[in-house]
Short mmCIF file of C-alpha atoms in Angstrom, two decimals:
data_model
loop_
_atom_site.label_atom_id
_atom_site.label_comp_id
_atom_site.label_asym_id
_atom_site.label_seq_id
_atom_site.Cartn_x
_atom_site.Cartn_y
_atom_site.Cartn_z
CA MET A 1 0.00 0.00 0.00
CA LEU A 2 2.85 2.38 0.86
CA LEU A 3 4.49 1.63 -2.48
CA VAL A 4 1.26 2.50 -4.32
CA LEU A 5 0.97 5.84 -2.53
CA LYS A 6 4.60 6.73 -3.28
CA THR A 7 4.11 5.82 -6.93
CA LEU A 8 0.89 7.92 -7.16
CA SER A 9 2.60 10.89 -5.47
CA PHE A 10 5.49 10.66 -7.94
CA PHE A 11 3.12 10.76 -10.93
CA LEU A 12 1.13 13.71 -9.56
CA LYS A 13 4.30 15.72 -8.94
CA SER A 14 5.51 14.90 -12.47
CA ILE A 15 2.19 16.04 -14.00
CA LEU A 16 2.25 19.27 -11.97
CA ILE A 17 5.82 20.04 -12.99
CA GLY A 18 4.92 19.31 -16.63
CA VAL A 19 1.97 21.67 -16.54
CA ILE A 20 4.10 24.44 -15.01
CA ILE A 21 6.88 23.99 -17.57
CA SER A 22 4.36 23.89 -20.45
CA SER A 23 2.64 27.03 -19.25
CA VAL A 24 5.96 28.90 -19.01
CA ILE A 25 6.94 27.78 -22.53
CA LEU A 26 3.57 28.83 -23.98
CA LEU A 27 3.82 32.17 -22.20
CA LEU A 28 7.29 32.84 -23.60
CA VAL A 29 6.57 31.49 -27.10
CA PRO A 30 3.07 32.72 -28.14
CA ASP A 31 3.22 30.98 -31.53
CA LEU A 32 3.06 27.60 -29.75
CA ARG A 33 -0.34 28.43 -28.27
CA GLU A 34 -2.24 27.75 -31.51
CA GLY A 35 -3.85 24.37 -31.37
CA SER A 36 -2.91 23.94 -27.74
CA GLY A 37 -6.56 23.82 -26.77
CA MET A 38 -5.89 26.42 -24.09
CA PRO A 39 -7.79 29.75 -24.19
CA LEU A 40 -5.52 32.63 -25.21
CA THR A 41 -7.13 34.85 -22.61
CA LEU A 42 -5.04 33.05 -20.03
CA PHE A 43 -1.96 34.72 -21.46
CA THR A 44 -3.10 37.96 -23.16
CA GLU A 45 -5.75 40.57 -22.49
CA GLN A 46 -8.51 41.02 -25.03
CA GLU A 47 -7.35 43.89 -27.30
CA SER A 48 -9.84 46.37 -28.73
CA SER A 49 -9.70 47.21 -32.42
CA LYS A 50 -6.93 49.68 -33.28
CA LYS A 51 -8.39 50.60 -36.68
CA LEU A 52 -8.29 54.37 -37.21
CA SER A 53 -11.65 55.60 -38.45
CA PHE A 54 -13.45 58.93 -38.79
CA ASN A 55 -16.83 57.28 -39.19
CA SER A 56 -18.27 58.96 -36.09
CA ALA A 57 -17.19 62.39 -37.36
CA VAL A 58 -18.78 61.77 -40.75
CA ASN A 59 -21.98 60.50 -39.11
CA ALA A 60 -22.13 63.66 -36.98
CA ALA A 61 -21.48 66.16 -39.78
CA GLY A 62 -22.65 64.37 -42.91
CA PRO A 63 -26.43 64.88 -42.57
CA ALA A 64 -25.84 68.66 -42.33
CA VAL A 65 -23.97 68.95 -45.63
CA VAL A 66 -26.34 69.48 -48.56
CA ASN A 67 -26.12 69.51 -52.35
CA ILE A 68 -26.95 72.82 -54.01
CA TYR A 69 -28.18 73.19 -57.58
CA SER A 70 -28.76 76.69 -58.95
CA GLN A 71 -30.06 77.85 -62.31
CA SER A 72 -29.20 81.23 -63.76
CA ILE A 73 -29.85 83.01 -67.03
CA GLU A 74 -26.76 84.47 -68.68
CA ARG A 75 -26.43 86.57 -71.79
CA SER A 76 -23.95 85.57 -74.48
CA GLY A 77 -23.27 86.05 -78.15
CA TYR A 78 -23.23 89.30 -80.08
CA GLN A 79 -24.00 92.20 -77.71
CA ARG A 80 -25.06 89.52 -75.19
CA ARG A 81 -28.54 89.24 -76.71
CA GLN A 82 -28.76 85.45 -76.49
CA ALA A 83 -30.10 84.05 -73.21
CA VAL A 84 -28.36 80.91 -71.98
CA GLU A 85 -29.54 78.83 -69.02
CA ARG A 86 -26.72 77.71 -66.78
CA THR A 87 -26.77 75.22 -63.90
CA ASN A 88 -24.24 75.56 -61.11
CA LEU A 89 -23.27 72.80 -58.71
CA GLY A 90 -22.12 73.30 -55.15
CA SER A 91 -22.55 72.33 -51.52
CA GLY A 92 -23.89 73.96 -48.39
CA VAL A 93 -23.99 73.49 -44.62
CA ILE A 94 -27.11 73.49 -42.45
CA MET A 95 -26.25 75.87 -39.60
CA THR A 96 -29.54 76.06 -37.68
CA SER A 97 -32.53 73.83 -37.10
CA ASN A 98 -34.86 76.48 -38.57
CA GLY A 99 -33.33 76.23 -42.02
CA TYR A 100 -30.42 78.66 -42.43
CA ILE A 101 -27.72 77.29 -44.74
CA LEU A 102 -24.26 78.67 -45.46
CA THR A 103 -22.68 78.29 -48.89
CA CYS A 104 -20.35 80.18 -51.22
CA TYR A 105 -21.74 83.20 -53.03
CA HIS A 106 -20.26 82.12 -56.36
CA VAL A 107 -22.35 78.94 -56.18
CA ILE A 108 -25.65 80.88 -56.27
CA ALA A 109 -24.65 84.20 -57.89
CA ASN A 110 -27.37 85.51 -60.25
CA ALA A 111 -29.48 82.41 -59.58
CA LYS A 112 -33.14 82.40 -60.58
CA LEU A 113 -33.83 79.06 -58.90
CA ILE A 114 -31.96 77.31 -56.08
CA LEU A 115 -32.65 73.73 -55.04
CA VAL A 116 -31.15 72.10 -51.96
CA GLY A 117 -30.74 68.33 -51.84
CA LEU A 118 -30.83 66.98 -48.29
CA GLN A 119 -29.04 63.77 -47.41
CA ASP A 120 -32.35 62.06 -46.58
CA GLY A 121 -33.44 62.45 -50.20
CA ARG A 122 -35.63 65.54 -49.88
CA LEU A 123 -35.27 68.33 -52.47
CA GLU A 124 -36.20 71.78 -51.18
CA GLU A 125 -36.38 75.16 -52.91
CA ALA A 126 -34.20 77.74 -51.15
CA GLN A 127 -34.42 81.50 -50.83
CA ILE A 128 -31.43 83.86 -50.69
CA VAL A 129 -31.30 85.68 -47.35
CA GLY A 130 -28.23 87.70 -48.32
CA PHE A 131 -24.62 87.45 -49.40
CA ASP A 132 -21.20 88.99 -48.87
CA SER A 133 -19.09 89.18 -52.02
CA ILE A 134 -15.92 90.07 -50.08
CA THR A 135 -15.82 86.76 -48.21
CA ASP A 136 -17.72 84.90 -50.97
CA LEU A 137 -20.34 83.71 -48.50
CA ALA A 138 -24.12 83.50 -48.89
CA VAL A 139 -26.95 82.55 -46.54
CA LEU A 140 -29.91 80.53 -47.83
CA SER A 141 -33.14 79.57 -46.12
CA VAL A 142 -35.32 76.50 -46.59
CA SER A 143 -38.69 75.68 -45.07
CA ALA A 144 -38.22 72.11 -43.98
CA GLU A 145 -38.62 70.13 -40.77
CA ASN A 146 -36.29 67.71 -39.00
CA LEU A 147 -33.13 69.40 -40.20
CA HIS A 148 -29.76 68.33 -38.83
CA PRO A 149 -27.52 71.33 -37.97
CA ILE A 150 -23.81 70.65 -38.10
CA PRO A 151 -21.95 70.40 -34.75
CA GLN A 152 -20.47 73.78 -33.81
CA LEU A 153 -18.26 75.24 -31.08
CA GLU A 154 -17.83 78.93 -30.38
CA ASP A 155 -14.06 78.45 -30.73
CA PRO A 156 -13.04 75.22 -32.46
CA LYS A 157 -9.38 75.98 -31.61
CA THR A 158 -8.07 74.98 -35.03
CA LEU A 159 -4.31 74.39 -35.16
CA VAL A 160 -1.82 73.73 -37.93
CA GLY A 161 -1.40 69.96 -38.21
CA ASP A 162 -4.97 69.11 -37.14
CA VAL A 163 -6.63 66.33 -39.14
CA VAL A 164 -9.57 67.68 -41.17
CA LEU A 165 -12.30 66.22 -43.38
CA ALA A 166 -13.86 68.00 -46.36
CA LEU A 167 -17.49 67.05 -47.07
CA GLY A 168 -19.28 68.02 -50.27
CA ASN A 169 -20.72 66.94 -53.58
CA PRO A 170 -17.90 66.95 -56.16
CA TYR A 171 -19.05 66.45 -59.76
CA ASN A 172 -22.51 65.60 -58.38
CA LEU A 173 -21.26 62.17 -57.30
CA GLY A 174 -23.13 62.47 -54.02
CA GLN A 175 -21.68 63.23 -50.62
CA THR A 176 -17.95 62.56 -50.68
CA VAL A 177 -15.38 62.83 -47.91
CA THR A 178 -11.71 63.73 -48.39
CA GLN A 179 -9.13 63.89 -45.63
CA GLY A 180 -6.07 66.03 -44.96
CA ILE A 181 -4.48 68.30 -42.40
CA VAL A 182 -4.50 72.02 -41.70
CA SER A 183 -1.49 73.25 -43.64
CA ARG A 184 -1.65 76.90 -42.67
CA ILE A 185 -3.88 79.41 -40.90
CA ASN A 186 -3.76 82.92 -42.31
CA ASN A 187 -5.18 85.70 -40.14
CA ASN A 188 -5.55 88.70 -42.43
CA GLY A 189 -8.53 90.22 -40.70
CA LEU A 190 -11.46 91.95 -42.37
CA ASN A 191 -9.26 94.84 -43.45
CA ASN A 192 -7.53 92.48 -45.88
CA PHE A 193 -10.91 91.01 -46.80
CA PHE A 194 -10.80 87.64 -45.04
CA ASP A 195 -8.91 85.04 -43.06
CA TYR A 196 -8.55 81.54 -44.40
CA ILE A 197 -7.58 77.99 -43.51
CA GLN A 198 -5.26 76.25 -45.94
CA THR A 199 -5.51 72.48 -46.18
CA ASP A 200 -4.39 69.63 -48.41
CA ALA A 201 -7.82 67.95 -48.36
CA VAL A 202 -8.86 67.51 -52.00
CA LEU A 203 -11.58 69.86 -53.31
CA ASN A 204 -13.18 69.56 -56.73
CA GLN A 205 -15.99 71.24 -58.63
CA GLY A 206 -19.07 70.97 -56.43
CA ASN A 207 -17.17 71.07 -53.13
CA SER A 208 -17.50 74.85 -52.82
CA GLY A 209 -19.70 75.76 -49.85
CA GLY A 210 -19.25 72.39 -48.18
CA ALA A 211 -18.00 71.71 -44.67
CA LEU A 212 -14.48 71.44 -43.38
CA VAL A 213 -14.70 69.58 -40.07
CA ASP A 214 -12.26 68.31 -37.48
CA SER A 215 -11.76 64.68 -36.48
CA GLU A 216 -14.83 64.88 -34.22
CA GLY A 217 -17.14 66.29 -36.90
CA VAL A 218 -17.14 69.87 -35.55
CA LEU A 219 -17.34 72.58 -38.22
CA ILE A 220 -14.13 74.58 -38.56
CA GLY A 221 -14.62 76.17 -41.98
CA ILE A 222 -16.59 76.56 -45.21
CA ASN A 223 -14.73 75.13 -48.19
CA ASN A 224 -14.13 77.76 -50.81
CA ALA A 225 -11.63 77.01 -53.56
CA ASN A 226 -8.44 75.40 -54.75
CA PHE A 227 -5.33 77.46 -55.31
CA LYS A 228 -5.01 78.29 -58.98
CA THR A 229 -1.96 79.32 -60.97
CA ARG A 230 -1.67 80.77 -64.45
CA ILE A 231 0.60 78.60 -66.58
CA SER A 232 -0.01 80.57 -69.79
CA PRO A 233 -1.91 83.74 -70.76
CA ASN A 234 -5.03 81.71 -71.50
CA ARG A 235 -4.65 78.74 -69.17
CA VAL A 236 -5.23 78.51 -65.42
CA GLU A 237 -4.92 75.26 -63.49
CA SER A 238 -5.72 74.21 -59.93
CA VAL A 239 -2.81 73.16 -57.75
CA ASP A 240 -3.29 69.79 -56.05
CA GLY A 241 -2.93 69.79 -52.29
CA VAL A 242 -3.58 73.52 -51.77
CA SER A 243 -7.19 74.29 -50.84
CA PHE A 244 -8.85 77.05 -48.84
CA ALA A 245 -11.74 77.41 -46.40
CA LEU A 246 -13.25 80.38 -44.61
CA PRO A 247 -12.80 79.83 -40.84
CA TYR A 248 -15.90 79.11 -38.79
CA SER A 249 -15.65 82.24 -36.61
CA LEU A 250 -15.65 84.55 -39.64
CA ALA A 251 -18.36 82.59 -41.44
CA LYS A 252 -20.60 82.61 -38.36
CA LYS A 253 -20.11 86.36 -37.91
CA VAL A 254 -20.99 87.06 -41.55
CA MET A 255 -24.02 84.76 -41.36
CA SER A 256 -25.34 86.41 -38.19
CA GLU A 257 -25.11 89.89 -39.69
CA ILE A 258 -26.77 88.80 -42.94
CA ILE A 259 -29.65 87.19 -41.02
CA ALA A 260 -30.04 90.34 -38.90
CA THR A 261 -29.75 93.00 -41.62
CA GLY A 262 -29.66 91.25 -45.00
CA LYS A 263 -26.07 92.26 -45.70
CA VAL A 264 -22.64 92.82 -44.17
CA THR A 265 -21.68 96.45 -43.55
CA ARG A 266 -18.05 97.41 -42.94
CA GLY A 267 -16.55 100.74 -42.07
CA ALA A 268 -13.59 102.23 -43.95
CA LEU A 269 -11.51 105.41 -43.92
CA GLY A 270 -9.56 104.98 -47.14
CA PHE A 271 -5.91 104.74 -46.14
CA GLU A 272 -3.21 102.10 -46.21
CA GLY A 273 -0.42 101.68 -43.72
CA GLN A 274 2.35 99.52 -42.37
CA GLN A 275 3.67 98.73 -38.94
CA GLY A 276 6.01 101.28 -37.40
CA GLY A 277 9.74 100.59 -37.33
CA LEU A 278 11.64 98.59 -34.73
CA THR A 279 12.08 101.65 -32.52
CA SER A 280 8.56 103.09 -32.92
CA THR A 281 5.00 101.97 -32.39
CA GLY A 282 1.96 102.89 -34.42
CA ILE A 283 1.04 102.71 -38.09
CA ILE A 284 2.89 104.61 -40.78
CA VAL A 285 0.46 105.84 -43.45
CA THR A 286 1.67 104.74 -46.90
CA ASP A 287 -1.30 105.87 -49.03
CA VAL A 288 -4.39 108.04 -48.70
CA ILE A 289 -7.09 107.46 -51.30
CA GLU A 290 -8.51 110.58 -52.91
CA GLY A 291 -12.00 111.61 -51.86
CA THR A 292 -12.18 109.24 -48.88
CA PRO A 293 -12.88 110.13 -45.23
CA ALA A 294 -9.14 109.83 -44.53
CA GLU A 295 -8.29 112.56 -47.06
CA LEU A 296 -11.24 114.73 -46.04
CA GLY A 297 -10.18 114.37 -42.41
CA GLY A 298 -6.66 115.62 -43.13
CA LEU A 299 -4.64 112.39 -42.93
CA GLN A 300 -1.38 112.49 -44.90
CA VAL A 301 1.17 110.02 -46.19
CA LYS A 302 4.00 109.47 -43.65
CA ASP A 303 1.74 110.35 -40.71
CA LEU A 304 2.28 107.99 -37.79
CA ILE A 305 -1.09 106.89 -36.38
CA LEU A 306 -0.74 106.46 -32.63
CA SER A 307 -4.32 105.60 -31.66
CA VAL A 308 -7.91 105.37 -32.88
CA ASN A 309 -10.55 106.51 -30.39
CA ASP A 310 -7.83 106.32 -27.70
CA ILE A 311 -7.11 102.67 -28.57
CA PRO A 312 -3.35 102.31 -29.24
CA ALA A 313 -2.56 101.49 -32.88
CA ILE A 314 -0.27 98.60 -32.03
CA SER A 315 -1.30 96.32 -34.91
CA VAL A 316 -2.30 97.26 -38.47
CA ARG A 317 -4.72 94.36 -38.55
CA ASP A 318 -6.39 95.13 -35.22
CA THR A 319 -6.66 98.84 -36.02
CA LEU A 320 -8.21 98.33 -39.45
CA ASP A 321 -10.50 95.62 -38.03
CA TYR A 322 -11.69 98.14 -35.43
CA ILE A 323 -12.48 100.62 -38.21
CA ALA A 324 -14.20 97.87 -40.26
CA ASP A 325 -16.43 97.05 -37.27
CA THR A 326 -17.39 100.72 -36.78
CA THR A 327 -20.80 101.75 -38.14
CA PRO A 328 -20.51 103.95 -41.26
CA GLY A 329 -21.47 107.53 -40.42
CA SER A 330 -19.86 107.39 -36.98
CA THR A 331 -17.12 109.85 -36.08
CA ILE A 332 -13.80 108.53 -34.81
CA VAL A 333 -10.66 110.35 -33.70
CA LEU A 334 -7.19 109.49 -34.98
CA GLU A 335 -4.20 110.65 -32.95
CA VAL A 336 -1.21 111.07 -35.27
CA ASN A 337 2.40 112.14 -35.04
CA ARG A 338 3.31 114.41 -37.97
CA ASP A 339 6.97 115.39 -37.97
CA GLY A 340 7.01 115.43 -34.17
CA THR A 341 3.73 117.28 -33.73
CA ILE A 342 0.83 115.42 -32.15
CA LEU A 343 -2.49 116.01 -33.94
CA LYS A 344 -6.04 114.77 -33.40
CA LEU A 345 -8.06 114.29 -36.57
CA ASP A 346 -11.86 113.78 -36.58
CA MET A 347 -13.11 111.53 -39.38
CA VAL A 348 -16.55 110.31 -40.43
CA VAL A 349 -16.36 106.59 -41.19
CA GLY A 350 -17.38 105.59 -44.72
CA GLU A 351 -18.64 102.23 -45.96
CA LEU A 352 -16.30 99.67 -47.47
CA GLN A 353 -17.46 98.93 -51.01
#
């Protein structure tokens, strides 16, 4: 009996040692686990999928991007007597649940009829609320229910290098998504007409007015155009990988003013300037346009503008933006240094045309 127990104990110890050694080998050499009959979860944690996808962003933004078809009548031929019907193709972005849509002005310019194709298959006639030719933006309105506004943030905090998606209807293929990064952010300000976001996301005919969104589907810009270069006197070509969009903050500001007043009004004085030298602050006046409020108010070339309405003229952009945001007809005071003499000049703000 004792011999039987010793023999049984020996076999049990051998089996236990074998199991331990086998487990260590399988742990160190994963390839040997296949066909072992042992569940892999004993040795590795269940890994979630590492596939990179922007599907959630497209699902969030896609229903808000619409197809726009506009018909216009143009005159051609001798003395432009022949009427020609033209159909333009573009895209737009639903901004509000009550039917306001942003698009590019060139998509609907001179249109007699505008149709908006929603992603659920509905086709709605749109009305023009107003447009701004300087930024090439237009606001449309449709009377439709159950609209899907695009996700928006007051400040999307767009940075160079961010991944972006361009949504639109190129060549009327239906909603198409292209991907790229923010290549550059140019902050000109309204005084230089508009800011823009440069991206390498591909844009084609029909993409104008569509959405540029971030990797979470939040709107960061309205797609506008490709960069074009003239390669001969009669030939202009688009440059691949260089596309532009109007930033969300500017587009939203233009849209809000158009909805409120039907147009965008900007103040202007009629002068050009450049930043003061390394040892001086202010704006050096480089040109004064004849017949403008600047000339009528006594501003001269080489004057150094120190402040506008007591706001220091530290930046050309900020100063001209301040003037652009001033209601035409208002009086503002420029403090200038002219050959060492400090002057205060009253000027009535005109309207930027």
